Short mmCIF file of C-alpha atoms and ligand atoms in Angstrom, two decimals:
data_model
loop_
_atom_site.label_atom_id
_atom_site.label_comp_id
_atom_site.label_asym_id
_atom_site.label_seq_id
_atom_site.Cartn_x
_atom_site.Cartn_y
_atom_site.Cartn_z
CA MET L 1 -25.73 48.02 -141.41
CA LEU L 2 -29.52 49.58 -142.52
CA GLU L 3 -31.14 46.30 -143.06
CA VAL L 4 -34.52 47.70 -144.77
CA SER L 5 -37.20 45.49 -145.64
CA ASP L 6 -40.70 44.63 -146.53
CA ILE L 7 -40.93 48.97 -146.80
CA VAL L 8 -44.42 50.69 -148.20
CA THR L 9 -44.66 53.32 -148.28
CA ALA L 10 -47.22 55.43 -149.52
CA TYR L 11 -48.77 59.36 -150.43
CA GLY L 12 -52.67 58.69 -150.05
CA LYS L 13 -53.90 55.17 -151.93
CA ILE L 14 -50.36 55.71 -153.44
CA GLU L 15 -47.59 53.09 -153.47
CA ALA L 16 -44.59 54.85 -154.15
CA LEU L 17 -42.42 52.13 -152.04
CA LYS L 18 -44.73 48.43 -153.27
CA GLY L 19 -42.34 46.38 -150.93
CA VAL L 20 -38.56 47.33 -150.49
CA SER L 21 -36.07 45.82 -149.08
CA LEU L 22 -32.54 45.89 -149.50
CA SER L 23 -29.15 46.22 -147.16
CA VAL L 24 -26.73 48.99 -146.93
CA ASP L 25 -22.97 47.17 -145.34
CA ALA L 26 -21.02 48.97 -142.89
CA GLY L 27 -17.55 51.15 -143.58
CA ARG L 28 -19.23 50.31 -147.71
CA ILE L 29 -20.53 53.00 -150.21
CA THR L 30 -23.62 51.94 -151.78
CA CYS L 31 -25.60 52.94 -154.65
CA LEU L 32 -29.01 53.39 -155.53
CA LEU L 33 -29.80 53.64 -159.55
CA GLY L 34 -33.37 54.04 -161.28
CA PRO L 35 -35.69 56.13 -163.27
CA ASN L 36 -37.20 59.12 -162.35
CA GLY L 37 -40.43 58.49 -160.28
CA ALA L 38 -39.38 55.02 -159.20
CA GLY L 39 -39.24 56.04 -155.24
CA LYS L 40 -35.12 56.87 -154.72
CA THR L 41 -36.11 59.35 -153.07
CA THR L 42 -38.91 58.39 -151.69
CA LEU L 43 -37.10 55.09 -149.47
CA MET L 44 -34.29 58.02 -148.64
CA TYR L 45 -37.33 60.27 -147.14
CA THR L 46 -39.22 57.09 -145.64
CA ILE L 47 -34.98 56.17 -143.84
CA ALA L 48 -34.60 59.34 -142.60
CA GLY L 49 -38.23 59.37 -140.44
CA ILE L 50 -38.99 62.32 -142.52
CA LEU L 51 -41.89 60.02 -143.83
CA ARG L 52 -43.97 57.29 -142.04
CA PRO L 53 -44.18 53.77 -143.99
CA ARG L 54 -47.45 52.04 -143.99
CA ARG L 55 -45.10 49.18 -143.22
CA GLY L 56 -42.04 47.22 -142.77
CA SER L 57 -39.17 48.38 -140.76
CA VAL L 58 -35.81 49.61 -140.34
CA ARG L 59 -33.17 48.60 -138.74
CA LEU L 60 -30.01 50.71 -138.41
CA GLN L 61 -27.71 48.20 -135.98
CA GLY L 62 -30.76 46.55 -135.22
CA ALA L 63 -32.40 49.16 -133.99
CA GLU L 64 -35.90 49.81 -134.82
CA LEU L 65 -36.03 53.44 -137.03
CA VAL L 66 -39.25 53.32 -137.71
CA GLY L 67 -42.17 54.65 -135.98
CA GLN L 68 -38.54 57.73 -134.60
CA THR L 69 -39.32 60.65 -135.54
CA ALA L 70 -36.44 62.52 -137.89
CA ASP L 71 -34.70 63.70 -135.39
CA ARG L 72 -34.47 61.11 -133.48
CA VAL L 73 -33.04 59.40 -136.61
CA VAL L 74 -30.56 62.01 -137.09
CA SER L 75 -29.63 61.16 -133.07
CA SER L 76 -28.85 57.99 -134.09
CA GLY L 77 -25.90 58.43 -136.94
CA ILE L 78 -28.55 59.10 -140.17
CA ALA L 79 -27.89 62.03 -142.14
CA LEU L 80 -29.79 62.79 -145.14
CA VAL L 81 -27.92 65.34 -147.99
CA PRO L 82 -31.15 65.84 -150.32
CA GLU L 83 -31.60 65.84 -154.17
CA ASN L 84 -31.06 69.89 -154.96
CA ARG L 85 -29.02 70.25 -152.11
CA LEU L 86 -31.32 72.94 -149.81
CA VAL L 87 -29.09 74.56 -148.74
CA PHE L 88 -31.03 77.84 -146.44
CA PRO L 89 -30.64 80.35 -148.21
CA GLN L 90 -30.53 83.37 -146.47
CA MET L 91 -28.40 82.28 -144.12
CA SER L 92 -24.38 82.53 -144.05
CA VAL L 93 -21.98 79.31 -144.26
CA ALA L 94 -21.00 79.28 -140.63
CA GLU L 95 -25.03 79.71 -139.76
CA ASN L 96 -25.68 76.24 -142.41
CA LEU L 97 -23.43 74.85 -140.79
CA ALA L 98 -24.29 76.09 -136.98
CA ALA L 99 -27.67 73.85 -138.85
CA GLY L 100 -26.72 71.02 -139.29
CA ALA L 101 -25.50 70.79 -135.79
CA TYR L 102 -29.01 71.99 -133.94
CA LEU L 103 -29.76 68.73 -132.21
CA ARG L 104 -26.20 68.97 -130.48
CA ARG L 105 -25.43 69.41 -126.82
CA ASP L 106 -21.60 69.69 -127.34
CA ARG L 107 -20.88 72.70 -127.69
CA SER L 108 -16.78 73.00 -127.41
CA THR L 109 -17.14 69.73 -129.89
CA ILE L 110 -19.34 72.19 -132.78
CA ALA L 111 -17.02 74.68 -132.84
CA ALA L 112 -13.80 72.10 -133.50
CA ASP L 113 -16.30 70.32 -135.57
CA THR L 114 -16.76 74.44 -137.43
CA GLU L 115 -12.94 74.16 -138.09
CA ARG L 116 -11.91 70.47 -139.80
CA MET L 117 -15.16 71.62 -141.77
CA PHE L 118 -13.67 74.73 -142.63
CA ALA L 119 -9.86 72.44 -143.26
CA ARG L 120 -12.21 69.46 -145.83
CA PHE L 121 -13.56 72.27 -147.55
CA PRO L 122 -11.68 75.31 -147.12
CA VAL L 123 -14.53 77.77 -149.51
CA LEU L 124 -16.94 77.10 -147.50
CA LYS L 125 -13.82 78.51 -145.44
CA GLU L 126 -13.54 81.63 -147.52
CA ARG L 127 -17.35 82.50 -148.16
CA ARG L 128 -18.33 81.51 -144.43
CA ALA L 129 -20.66 84.95 -143.92
CA GLN L 130 -21.42 84.91 -146.63
CA ALA L 131 -25.16 84.22 -147.76
CA ALA L 132 -25.39 80.31 -148.58
CA GLY L 133 -27.58 81.63 -150.84
CA THR L 134 -25.42 83.29 -153.35
CA LEU L 135 -22.79 80.52 -153.69
CA SER L 136 -22.44 78.31 -156.77
CA GLY L 137 -24.41 74.66 -157.40
CA GLY L 138 -21.31 73.48 -156.40
CA GLU L 139 -20.58 75.61 -153.37
CA GLN L 140 -23.68 74.56 -152.06
CA GLN L 141 -23.00 70.41 -152.87
CA MET L 142 -20.40 70.93 -149.93
CA LEU L 143 -22.16 73.40 -147.86
CA ALA L 144 -25.33 70.37 -147.99
CA VAL L 145 -22.81 67.80 -147.59
CA ALA L 146 -20.81 69.27 -143.98
CA ARG L 147 -24.18 70.48 -143.30
CA ALA L 148 -25.06 66.39 -142.74
CA LEU L 149 -20.99 65.52 -140.80
CA MET L 150 -22.40 68.70 -138.89
CA SER L 151 -24.51 66.04 -137.09
CA ARG L 152 -21.69 62.95 -136.85
CA PRO L 153 -24.04 61.06 -138.77
CA LYS L 154 -22.33 57.07 -139.16
CA LEU L 155 -24.05 56.76 -141.91
CA LEU L 156 -24.71 59.36 -144.43
CA MET L 157 -27.81 59.58 -147.02
CA MET L 158 -27.02 61.70 -150.94
CA ASP L 159 -29.75 61.83 -152.77
CA GLU L 160 -28.63 62.93 -156.36
CA PRO L 161 -25.80 65.03 -155.50
CA SER L 162 -24.42 64.95 -158.82
CA ILE L 163 -27.99 66.83 -160.56
CA GLY L 164 -26.80 70.54 -162.39
CA LEU L 165 -23.48 69.65 -161.32
CA ALA L 166 -20.19 70.19 -164.24
CA PRO L 167 -18.17 68.07 -165.07
CA LEU L 168 -15.23 69.25 -162.61
CA VAL L 169 -16.80 69.50 -159.78
CA VAL L 170 -18.35 66.21 -159.90
CA ALA L 171 -15.02 64.94 -159.90
CA GLU L 172 -14.15 67.12 -157.05
CA ILE L 173 -17.37 65.84 -154.66
CA PHE L 174 -17.19 62.47 -155.66
CA ARG L 175 -13.32 62.42 -154.19
CA ILE L 176 -14.83 63.44 -151.24
CA VAL L 177 -17.41 61.07 -150.89
CA GLU L 178 -14.30 58.16 -151.46
CA GLU L 179 -12.54 60.28 -148.73
CA LEU L 180 -15.36 60.06 -146.21
CA ASN L 181 -15.96 56.73 -146.46
CA ARG L 182 -12.45 56.07 -145.90
CA ASP L 183 -12.62 57.98 -142.39
CA GLY L 184 -14.97 55.70 -141.95
CA ILE L 185 -18.18 56.74 -142.40
CA THR L 186 -20.95 54.30 -144.50
CA ILE L 187 -22.55 56.46 -147.15
CA PHE L 188 -26.12 54.90 -149.69
CA MET L 189 -26.06 57.41 -152.16
CA VAL L 190 -29.05 57.78 -154.81
CA GLU L 191 -26.60 58.68 -158.66
CA GLN L 192 -27.98 57.97 -161.94
CA ASN L 193 -24.27 58.78 -163.05
CA ALA L 194 -23.71 55.11 -163.56
CA HIS L 195 -20.00 55.23 -164.70
CA LEU L 196 -18.93 57.54 -162.22
CA ALA L 197 -20.73 55.10 -159.17
CA LEU L 198 -18.85 52.55 -160.65
CA LYS L 199 -15.88 53.62 -159.74
CA VAL L 200 -16.42 54.25 -156.58
CA ALA L 201 -19.11 51.83 -154.71
CA HIS L 202 -19.05 49.22 -153.30
CA ARG L 203 -23.19 47.42 -153.96
CA PHE L 204 -25.42 48.97 -156.46
CA PHE L 205 -29.30 48.78 -155.89
CA LEU L 206 -32.50 49.25 -158.66
CA MET L 207 -35.00 50.55 -158.07
CA GLU L 208 -37.73 50.44 -160.60
CA GLN L 209 -41.64 50.89 -159.77
CA GLY L 210 -41.29 51.25 -156.36
CA ARG L 211 -39.60 47.55 -156.63
CA VAL L 212 -35.93 46.68 -155.93
CA THR L 213 -34.99 45.19 -159.16
CA PHE L 214 -31.73 44.42 -158.86
CA ALA L 215 -29.11 43.34 -156.25
CA GLY L 216 -25.28 43.50 -157.13
CA ALA L 217 -21.66 43.73 -156.40
CA PRO L 218 -20.24 46.44 -159.92
CA GLY L 219 -19.18 43.47 -161.88
CA ASP L 220 -22.11 42.09 -161.25
CA VAL L 221 -23.91 45.38 -162.89
CA ALA L 222 -21.49 45.39 -165.92
CA GLN L 223 -22.95 42.70 -166.68
CA ASP L 224 -26.45 43.25 -166.51
CA ASP L 225 -27.94 44.13 -170.12
CA VAL L 226 -30.33 46.06 -168.49
CA ILE L 227 -28.09 47.49 -166.26
CA ARG L 228 -25.39 48.54 -169.23
CA ARG L 229 -27.97 49.67 -171.12
CA ALA L 230 -30.44 51.93 -168.63
CA TYR L 231 -27.17 53.68 -167.34
CA LEU L 232 -24.44 52.78 -169.53
CA GLY L 233 -24.89 53.12 -172.87
CA SER L 234 -23.81 50.39 -173.97
CA ALA L 235 -25.70 47.45 -175.70
P1 ATP D 1 -36.59 61.18 -159.15
O1 ATP D 1 -35.68 60.32 -159.92
O2 ATP D 1 -38.01 62.37 -159.71
O3 ATP D 1 -36.32 61.94 -157.79
P2 ATP D 1 -36.95 59.04 -157.12
O4 ATP D 1 -37.12 57.43 -157.58
O5 ATP D 1 -36.85 59.83 -156.22
O6 ATP D 1 -37.56 60.17 -158.97
P3 ATP D 1 -40.12 59.18 -155.78
O7 ATP D 1 -39.28 61.02 -155.54
O8 ATP D 1 -39.55 58.39 -154.09
O9 ATP D 1 -39.30 59.10 -156.70
O10 ATP D 1 -41.35 59.60 -156.55
C1 ATP D 1 -42.16 57.71 -156.36
C2 ATP D 1 -43.17 57.90 -156.81
O11 ATP D 1 -43.69 58.98 -155.83
C3 ATP D 1 -43.05 59.44 -158.45
O12 ATP D 1 -44.74 57.92 -159.93
C4 ATP D 1 -44.13 60.87 -157.27
O13 ATP D 1 -44.88 61.04 -158.99
C5 ATP D 1 -44.54 59.90 -156.55
N1 ATP D 1 -44.65 60.47 -155.30
C6 ATP D 1 -43.10 61.83 -154.41
N2 ATP D 1 -43.79 62.76 -153.92
C7 ATP D 1 -44.98 62.39 -153.80
C8 ATP D 1 -45.92 62.90 -153.06
N3 ATP D 1 -45.53 64.30 -152.60
N4 ATP D 1 -47.93 63.57 -153.34
C9 ATP D 1 -48.58 62.95 -154.34
N5 ATP D 1 -47.35 61.58 -154.71
C10 ATP D 1 -45.94 61.54 -154.72
#
């Protein structure tokens, strides 16, 4: 579904991505592992059209995304749930959801989708008029996911959705990820918790220092010594 080929993205002279190639299969959950500073966030921002790569291509179902604006990337079916949630803190839950649909023109279906989000995330319904900044971390993560879903993505990218959340909340987020995937949404997520990711993801990539250094299925992850030591805490 998504083909990333030989992407080079730099901040000034520093190349954060040094020729990254990977693919995300339709209908699956793909997990990107890697240490801090490996370039995972930079890759998601590049795919989302927020950063422009110096070289390479990103194709969604064959259509080139490099050179498109971030708005066009959203319209073509990719939504990003950024790291640390980044909801609009002063705006209400309902306003945050409306913001997620800002590129859509179909007002009546937007209202119906808002209700669907409230059905999927009941806690957001209870707090629909509350300022997003006053929600708990887990609730903000739910809101960030729901806001991204308001653009009706085919591909949902999630940057470390479990970071800083209590285990029960993380389990709930992962349950939602699986549910969304069963509903047909393709998932591409950065996740440091490999134990958890192994329970849901179908395919894994490891990035180190701006390069992809491993690609494989869950069974390959458990057998790879480097990954086992770094991400599964076993020798
Ligand atoms: P983390 O898990 O810490 O978010 P990451 O794998 O997502 O790490 P990136 O945030 O993509 O890594 O960073 C990749 C490299 O690019 C790092 O060396 C980082 O210092 C550098 N970098 C990131 N953002 C900027 C920026 N705005 N300006 C300059 N350098 C940056």
